[in-house]
């Protein structure tokens, strides 16, 4: 017996030791508690958690998980030259901070980010080839089609992202933006300029009754409104889109359901040029100038109308596919 006992003691120790769980708590519950605690700790330091490939697989892909995670896949490094990514990141940070510092904050939802240079393997895993992209990873199951944010249609304004988050997670976030004094300051400077001009010319205010001044002001307002500036203000679209694969920059959106900020500027310029051409034609027909100058005005007006109106039709054709042109 002694010899057998000695032989048993000389056997090598096993390569693993049994894991003892806490009483009344399964191993899955323990792992879930550790993951939630880790996410809460990172969120307490930064509203948007930065993930790499290892963290993504461990905290997002691997079960168990009872929390939703909104992830922005982006490319913020300067060599990527993604201006849209920087603009989207600013709005995303506003949304995440609004949730982090709200009274309704819970561990039901977290906000995270995967940068291409820190998690290129995640991009390959999800077959992603564009940025920025927002995806909701629900607490149960895999992301569905609606869990991918339609950036080109809705834009990346924090308010639009908050509506999408509420639709996918039932978590309503009240967006709180940091104070921006640029608008009130510019309005104050404009009113001060108008007041100073009226004071300097207080003895001669005929310019206030000048039809050309009011016509020009009204025309500028109409051009701004008809070019889509209000849509930009509501939706918050990107200025332009740069293809990450080819590097080609698109200033005109290929769909009739969305537009870029640069597109509204182009349309405004084209409408203004067409309007200027019409004004020149009118002046050429009604002014008292000599015939030579009126001919020049007429030719310039026709050239502006034909050239820029044809460019407007080209933009319309590029956005409204299948329109029956004749």
CSV table of C-alpha atoms in Angstrom, one decimal:
chain,number,residue,atom,x,y,z
A,1,UNK,CA,0.0,0.0,0.0
A,2,UNK,CA,2.8,2.4,0.8
A,3,UNK,CA,4.5,1.6,-2.5
A,4,UNK,CA,1.2,2.2,-4.4
A,5,UNK,CA,0.5,5.4,-2.5
A,6,UNK,CA,4.0,6.7,-3.3
A,7,UNK,CA,3.6,5.9,-7.0
A,8,UNK,CA,0.3,7.9,-7.0
A,9,UNK,CA,2.0,10.9,-5.4
A,10,UNK,CA,4.8,10.8,-8.0
A,11,UNK,CA,2.3,11.2,-10.9
A,12,UNK,CA,2.5,14.6,-12.6
A,13,UNK,CA,-0.1,17.2,-11.7
A,14,UNK,CA,-3.0,17.7,-14.1
A,15,UNK,CA,-2.7,20.4,-16.7
A,16,UNK,CA,-5.8,22.2,-15.4
A,17,UNK,CA,-7.5,22.8,-12.1
A,18,UNK,CA,-11.3,22.6,-11.6
A,19,UNK,CA,-13.1,25.9,-11.5
A,20,UNK,CA,-15.3,26.5,-8.5
A,21,UNK,CA,-18.3,28.8,-9.1
A,22,UNK,CA,-19.8,31.0,-6.4
A,23,UNK,CA,-22.7,29.4,-4.6
A,24,UNK,CA,-26.0,30.1,-6.4
A,25,UNK,CA,-24.2,31.8,-9.4
A,26,UNK,CA,-23.5,30.0,-12.7
A,27,UNK,CA,-20.3,30.4,-14.7
A,28,UNK,CA,-22.3,32.3,-17.4
A,29,UNK,CA,-23.7,34.8,-14.9
A,30,UNK,CA,-20.2,35.4,-13.5
A,31,UNK,CA,-18.8,36.0,-17.0
A,32,UNK,CA,-21.7,38.4,-17.8
A,33,UNK,CA,-21.2,40.3,-14.6
A,34,UNK,CA,-17.5,40.7,-15.4
A,35,UNK,CA,-18.3,42.0,-18.9
A,36,UNK,CA,-20.9,44.5,-17.7
A,37,UNK,CA,-18.5,45.7,-15.0
A,38,UNK,CA,-15.8,46.2,-17.6
A,39,UNK,CA,-18.1,48.1,-19.9
A,40,UNK,CA,-19.3,50.3,-17.1
A,41,UNK,CA,-15.7,51.1,-16.0
A,42,UNK,CA,-14.7,52.1,-19.4
A,43,UNK,CA,-17.8,54.2,-19.9
A,44,UNK,CA,-17.2,56.1,-16.6
A,45,UNK,CA,-13.9,57.2,-18.1
A,46,UNK,CA,-15.0,57.9,-21.7
A,47,UNK,CA,-18.5,58.0,-23.2
A,48,UNK,CA,-17.4,56.2,-26.3
A,49,UNK,CA,-15.5,53.0,-25.7
A,50,UNK,CA,-12.7,52.3,-28.1
A,51,UNK,CA,-12.6,48.7,-29.3
A,52,UNK,CA,-10.0,46.6,-31.1
A,53,UNK,CA,-10.4,43.1,-32.5
A,54,UNK,CA,-9.8,41.3,-29.3
A,55,UNK,CA,-12.2,43.4,-27.3
A,56,UNK,CA,-14.8,43.2,-30.0
A,57,UNK,CA,-14.8,39.5,-30.1
A,58,UNK,CA,-14.8,39.1,-26.3
A,59,UNK,CA,-17.4,41.8,-25.3
A,60,UNK,CA,-19.6,42.0,-28.4
A,61,UNK,CA,-19.5,38.7,-30.4
A,62,UNK,CA,-19.0,36.2,-27.6
A,63,UNK,CA,-22.0,35.3,-25.4
A,64,UNK,CA,-23.4,36.0,-22.9
A,65,UNK,CA,-24.5,39.6,-23.3
A,66,UNK,CA,-27.6,41.3,-22.1
A,67,UNK,CA,-26.8,44.8,-23.2
A,68,UNK,CA,-26.9,46.6,-26.6
A,69,UNK,CA,-23.9,48.2,-28.1
A,70,UNK,CA,-24.0,51.0,-30.7
A,71,UNK,CA,-20.7,50.9,-32.6
A,72,UNK,CA,-19.4,53.5,-35.1
A,73,UNK,CA,-16.9,52.0,-37.6
A,74,UNK,CA,-14.7,54.8,-38.7
A,75,UNK,CA,-11.3,55.8,-40.0
A,76,UNK,CA,-10.1,58.9,-38.0
A,77,UNK,CA,-6.4,58.7,-38.7
A,78,UNK,CA,-5.1,61.7,-40.8
A,79,UNK,CA,-3.6,59.5,-43.5
A,80,UNK,CA,-7.1,58.1,-44.2
A,81,UNK,CA,-8.3,61.7,-45.1
A,82,UNK,CA,-11.9,61.0,-44.1
A,83,UNK,CA,-13.4,64.4,-43.4
A,84,UNK,CA,-16.9,62.9,-43.1
A,85,UNK,CA,-15.6,60.5,-40.3
A,86,UNK,CA,-14.5,63.5,-38.2
A,87,UNK,CA,-17.8,65.3,-38.6
A,88,UNK,CA,-19.7,62.1,-37.8
A,89,UNK,CA,-17.5,61.5,-34.8
A,90,UNK,CA,-18.3,64.9,-33.3
A,91,UNK,CA,-22.1,64.2,-33.5
A,92,UNK,CA,-21.5,60.7,-32.2
A,93,UNK,CA,-19.6,62.0,-29.2
A,94,UNK,CA,-22.5,64.5,-28.5
A,95,UNK,CA,-25.0,61.6,-28.5
A,96,UNK,CA,-22.9,59.4,-26.3
A,97,UNK,CA,-22.2,62.1,-23.8
A,98,UNK,CA,-25.8,63.0,-23.7
A,99,UNK,CA,-26.6,59.4,-22.6
A,100,UNK,CA,-23.6,59.1,-20.3
A,101,UNK,CA,-24.5,62.2,-18.2
A,102,UNK,CA,-28.3,61.8,-18.3
A,103,UNK,CA,-30.3,60.8,-15.3
A,104,UNK,CA,-31.7,57.8,-17.2
A,105,UNK,CA,-28.3,56.3,-17.8
A,106,UNK,CA,-28.2,52.5,-17.3
A,107,UNK,CA,-26.1,49.5,-18.5
A,108,UNK,CA,-28.8,48.6,-21.1
A,109,UNK,CA,-26.9,50.3,-23.9
A,110,UNK,CA,-23.3,51.3,-24.5
A,111,UNK,CA,-21.6,53.4,-27.2
A,112,UNK,CA,-18.4,52.2,-28.8
A,113,UNK,CA,-16.1,52.8,-31.7
A,114,UNK,CA,-13.9,50.7,-33.9
A,115,UNK,CA,-11.2,52.6,-35.9
A,116,UNK,CA,-9.9,50.9,-39.0
A,117,UNK,CA,-6.3,51.3,-38.0
A,118,UNK,CA,-7.0,49.7,-34.6
A,119,UNK,CA,-9.4,46.9,-35.7
A,120,UNK,CA,-9.0,46.2,-39.4
A,121,UNK,CA,-9.7,42.5,-38.6
A,122,UNK,CA,-13.2,43.6,-37.4
A,123,UNK,CA,-13.8,45.3,-40.7
A,124,UNK,CA,-12.8,42.1,-42.5
A,125,UNK,CA,-14.9,40.0,-40.2
A,126,UNK,CA,-18.0,42.0,-41.0
A,127,UNK,CA,-17.2,42.5,-44.7
A,128,UNK,CA,-17.2,46.3,-44.3
A,129,UNK,CA,-15.5,48.5,-46.9
A,130,UNK,CA,-16.8,52.0,-46.1
A,131,UNK,CA,-16.7,54.4,-43.2
A,132,UNK,CA,-18.3,55.8,-41.2
A,133,UNK,CA,-20.9,53.1,-40.5
A,134,UNK,CA,-23.2,52.8,-37.4
A,135,UNK,CA,-24.4,49.3,-36.4
A,136,UNK,CA,-26.5,48.3,-33.4
A,137,UNK,CA,-25.6,45.0,-31.8
A,138,UNK,CA,-28.7,44.0,-29.9
A,139,UNK,CA,-28.7,42.3,-26.5
A,140,UNK,CA,-30.1,39.1,-28.1
A,141,UNK,CA,-29.5,37.7,-31.5
A,142,UNK,CA,-27.5,39.1,-34.4
A,143,UNK,CA,-27.9,42.5,-36.0
A,144,UNK,CA,-30.6,42.7,-38.6
A,145,UNK,CA,-30.8,44.9,-41.7
A,146,UNK,CA,-32.5,47.7,-39.7
A,147,UNK,CA,-29.7,47.7,-37.2
A,148,UNK,CA,-27.4,49.3,-39.7
A,149,UNK,CA,-28.0,53.1,-39.8
A,150,UNK,CA,-28.9,54.6,-43.1
A,151,UNK,CA,-26.3,57.3,-43.1
A,152,UNK,CA,-26.8,58.5,-46.6
A,153,UNK,CA,-30.5,59.0,-46.1
A,154,UNK,CA,-30.7,60.3,-42.5
A,155,UNK,CA,-27.4,62.1,-42.1
A,156,UNK,CA,-25.2,61.8,-39.0
A,157,UNK,CA,-26.8,64.5,-36.8
A,158,UNK,CA,-27.0,63.5,-33.1
A,159,UNK,CA,-30.7,64.0,-33.1
A,160,UNK,CA,-31.2,61.6,-36.0
A,161,UNK,CA,-28.9,59.1,-34.4
A,162,UNK,CA,-30.9,59.3,-31.2
A,163,UNK,CA,-34.2,58.6,-33.0
A,164,UNK,CA,-32.7,55.5,-34.6
A,165,UNK,CA,-31.3,54.3,-31.3
A,166,UNK,CA,-34.8,54.7,-29.7
A,167,UNK,CA,-36.3,52.8,-32.6
A,168,UNK,CA,-33.8,49.9,-32.2
A,169,UNK,CA,-33.4,49.7,-28.4
A,170,UNK,CA,-36.4,51.6,-26.9
A,171,UNK,CA,-33.8,53.8,-25.1
A,172,UNK,CA,-34.7,57.5,-25.6
A,173,UNK,CA,-31.9,59.9,-25.4
A,174,UNK,CA,-32.3,63.7,-25.0
A,175,UNK,CA,-29.5,65.2,-27.0
A,176,UNK,CA,-27.8,68.0,-25.1
A,177,UNK,CA,-25.4,70.1,-27.2
A,178,UNK,CA,-22.6,72.2,-25.8
A,179,UNK,CA,-23.4,75.9,-26.1
A,180,UNK,CA,-22.5,77.5,-29.4
A,181,UNK,CA,-22.3,81.2,-29.4
A,182,UNK,CA,-21.3,81.6,-33.1
A,183,UNK,CA,-24.9,82.0,-34.3
A,184,UNK,CA,-26.0,84.7,-31.8
A,185,UNK,CA,-22.7,86.5,-32.2
A,186,UNK,CA,-23.1,86.7,-36.0
A,187,UNK,CA,-26.7,87.8,-35.6
A,188,UNK,CA,-25.6,90.5,-33.1
A,189,UNK,CA,-22.9,91.7,-35.5
A,190,UNK,CA,-25.4,91.9,-38.4
A,191,UNK,CA,-27.9,93.9,-36.3
A,192,UNK,CA,-25.1,96.1,-35.1
A,193,UNK,CA,-24.0,96.7,-38.7
A,194,UNK,CA,-27.5,97.5,-39.8
A,195,UNK,CA,-28.1,99.8,-36.8
A,196,UNK,CA,-24.8,101.6,-37.5
A,197,UNK,CA,-25.6,102.1,-41.2
A,198,UNK,CA,-29.0,103.4,-40.3
A,199,UNK,CA,-27.5,105.8,-37.8
A,200,UNK,CA,-24.8,107.1,-40.2
A,201,UNK,CA,-27.4,107.7,-42.8
A,202,UNK,CA,-30.1,108.8,-40.5
A,203,UNK,CA,-30.7,111.9,-42.6
A,204,UNK,CA,-31.0,109.9,-45.8
A,205,UNK,CA,-32.9,106.7,-45.5
A,206,UNK,CA,-34.0,106.4,-49.1
A,207,UNK,CA,-32.0,103.2,-49.5
A,208,UNK,CA,-34.6,101.5,-47.2
A,209,UNK,CA,-37.2,102.2,-49.9
A,210,UNK,CA,-35.0,101.0,-52.8
A,211,UNK,CA,-36.7,98.3,-54.7
A,212,UNK,CA,-33.5,96.8,-56.0
A,213,UNK,CA,-32.2,96.3,-52.4
A,214,UNK,CA,-35.3,94.4,-51.3
A,215,UNK,CA,-35.5,92.5,-54.6
A,216,UNK,CA,-31.9,91.3,-54.1
A,217,UNK,CA,-32.5,90.3,-50.5
A,218,UNK,CA,-35.6,88.4,-51.4
A,219,UNK,CA,-33.8,86.7,-54.2
A,220,UNK,CA,-31.0,85.5,-52.0
A,221,UNK,CA,-33.5,84.1,-49.5
A,222,UNK,CA,-35.3,82.2,-52.2
A,223,UNK,CA,-32.1,80.8,-53.6
A,224,UNK,CA,-31.0,79.6,-50.2
A,225,UNK,CA,-34.4,77.9,-49.5
A,226,UNK,CA,-34.8,76.3,-52.9
A,227,UNK,CA,-31.3,74.8,-52.9
A,228,UNK,CA,-31.9,72.6,-49.9
A,229,UNK,CA,-30.3,74.4,-47.0
A,230,UNK,CA,-33.3,73.7,-44.7
A,231,UNK,CA,-33.0,69.9,-45.5
A,232,UNK,CA,-29.3,70.1,-44.5
A,233,UNK,CA,-30.2,71.9,-41.2
A,234,UNK,CA,-32.8,69.2,-40.4
A,235,UNK,CA,-30.9,66.0,-41.6
A,236,UNK,CA,-27.3,67.0,-41.0
A,237,UNK,CA,-25.8,65.3,-44.1
A,238,UNK,CA,-22.1,65.1,-44.8
A,239,UNK,CA,-20.4,67.7,-46.9
A,240,UNK,CA,-19.3,65.1,-49.5
A,241,UNK,CA,-18.5,61.4,-49.7
A,242,UNK,CA,-15.0,59.9,-50.3
A,243,UNK,CA,-14.8,56.4,-51.5
A,244,UNK,CA,-12.3,54.6,-49.1
A,245,UNK,CA,-11.2,52.2,-51.9
A,246,UNK,CA,-10.7,54.5,-54.8
A,247,UNK,CA,-10.3,57.8,-53.0
A,248,UNK,CA,-12.8,59.4,-55.4
A,249,UNK,CA,-14.9,62.3,-53.9
A,250,UNK,CA,-18.6,62.6,-54.7
A,251,UNK,CA,-20.2,66.0,-54.4
A,252,UNK,CA,-23.6,64.8,-55.8
A,253,UNK,CA,-25.5,62.1,-54.1
A,254,UNK,CA,-26.6,59.3,-56.4
A,255,UNK,CA,-30.1,59.0,-55.0
A,256,UNK,CA,-33.1,61.3,-55.0
A,257,UNK,CA,-33.7,60.5,-51.3
A,258,UNK,CA,-30.6,62.2,-50.0
A,259,UNK,CA,-28.1,65.0,-50.8
A,260,UNK,CA,-24.7,66.3,-49.7
A,261,UNK,CA,-24.0,69.8,-48.4
A,262,UNK,CA,-21.7,70.5,-51.3
A,263,UNK,CA,-24.6,69.5,-53.6
A,264,UNK,CA,-26.8,72.3,-52.2
A,265,UNK,CA,-24.0,74.8,-52.8
A,266,UNK,CA,-23.7,73.7,-56.4
A,267,UNK,CA,-27.4,73.9,-57.0
A,268,UNK,CA,-27.6,77.3,-55.4
A,269,UNK,CA,-24.8,78.5,-57.7
A,270,UNK,CA,-26.5,77.1,-60.8
A,271,UNK,CA,-29.8,78.6,-59.9
A,272,UNK,CA,-28.2,82.0,-59.2
A,273,UNK,CA,-26.4,81.8,-62.6
A,274,UNK,CA,-29.7,81.0,-64.4
A,275,UNK,CA,-31.4,83.9,-62.6
A,276,UNK,CA,-28.6,86.3,-63.5
A,277,UNK,CA,-29.0,85.2,-67.2
A,278,UNK,CA,-32.8,86.0,-67.1
A,279,UNK,CA,-32.1,89.4,-65.5
A,280,UNK,CA,-29.5,90.2,-68.2
A,281,UNK,CA,-32.0,89.3,-70.9
A,282,UNK,CA,-34.6,91.5,-69.3
A,283,UNK,CA,-32.2,94.4,-69.0
A,284,UNK,CA,-31.1,93.9,-72.6
A,285,UNK,CA,-34.7,94.2,-73.8
A,286,UNK,CA,-35.8,97.2,-71.6
A,287,UNK,CA,-32.8,99.3,-70.8
A,288,UNK,CA,-31.8,102.6,-72.5
A,289,UNK,CA,-28.2,101.5,-73.2
A,290,UNK,CA,-26.7,101.6,-76.7
A,291,UNK,CA,-27.4,98.7,-79.0
A,292,UNK,CA,-23.8,97.2,-78.7
A,293,UNK,CA,-24.0,96.9,-74.9
A,294,UNK,CA,-27.5,95.4,-75.1
A,295,UNK,CA,-26.3,92.8,-77.6
A,296,UNK,CA,-23.5,91.8,-75.2
A,297,UNK,CA,-26.0,91.5,-72.3
A,298,UNK,CA,-28.3,89.4,-74.5
A,299,UNK,CA,-25.6,87.0,-75.6
A,300,UNK,CA,-24.3,86.7,-72.0
A,301,UNK,CA,-27.8,86.1,-70.7
A,302,UNK,CA,-28.5,83.4,-73.2
A,303,UNK,CA,-25.2,81.7,-72.5
A,304,UNK,CA,-25.8,81.7,-68.7
A,305,UNK,CA,-29.3,80.3,-69.1
A,306,UNK,CA,-28.4,77.6,-71.6
A,307,UNK,CA,-25.2,76.4,-69.9
A,308,UNK,CA,-26.3,76.3,-66.2
A,309,UNK,CA,-29.8,75.1,-66.9
A,310,UNK,CA,-28.3,72.2,-68.9
A,311,UNK,CA,-26.0,71.4,-65.9
A,312,UNK,CA,-29.1,71.4,-63.6
A,313,UNK,CA,-30.8,68.9,-65.9
A,314,UNK,CA,-27.7,66.8,-65.8
A,315,UNK,CA,-27.8,66.7,-62.0
A,316,UNK,CA,-31.5,65.8,-62.1
A,317,UNK,CA,-30.8,63.0,-64.5
A,318,UNK,CA,-28.0,61.6,-62.3
A,319,UNK,CA,-30.3,61.6,-59.2
A,320,UNK,CA,-33.6,60.5,-60.7
A,321,UNK,CA,-32.7,57.3,-62.5
A,322,UNK,CA,-35.3,56.0,-65.0
A,323,UNK,CA,-36.9,59.4,-65.6
A,324,UNK,CA,-38.5,59.3,-69.1
A,325,UNK,CA,-36.3,61.9,-70.8
A,326,UNK,CA,-37.2,62.7,-74.5
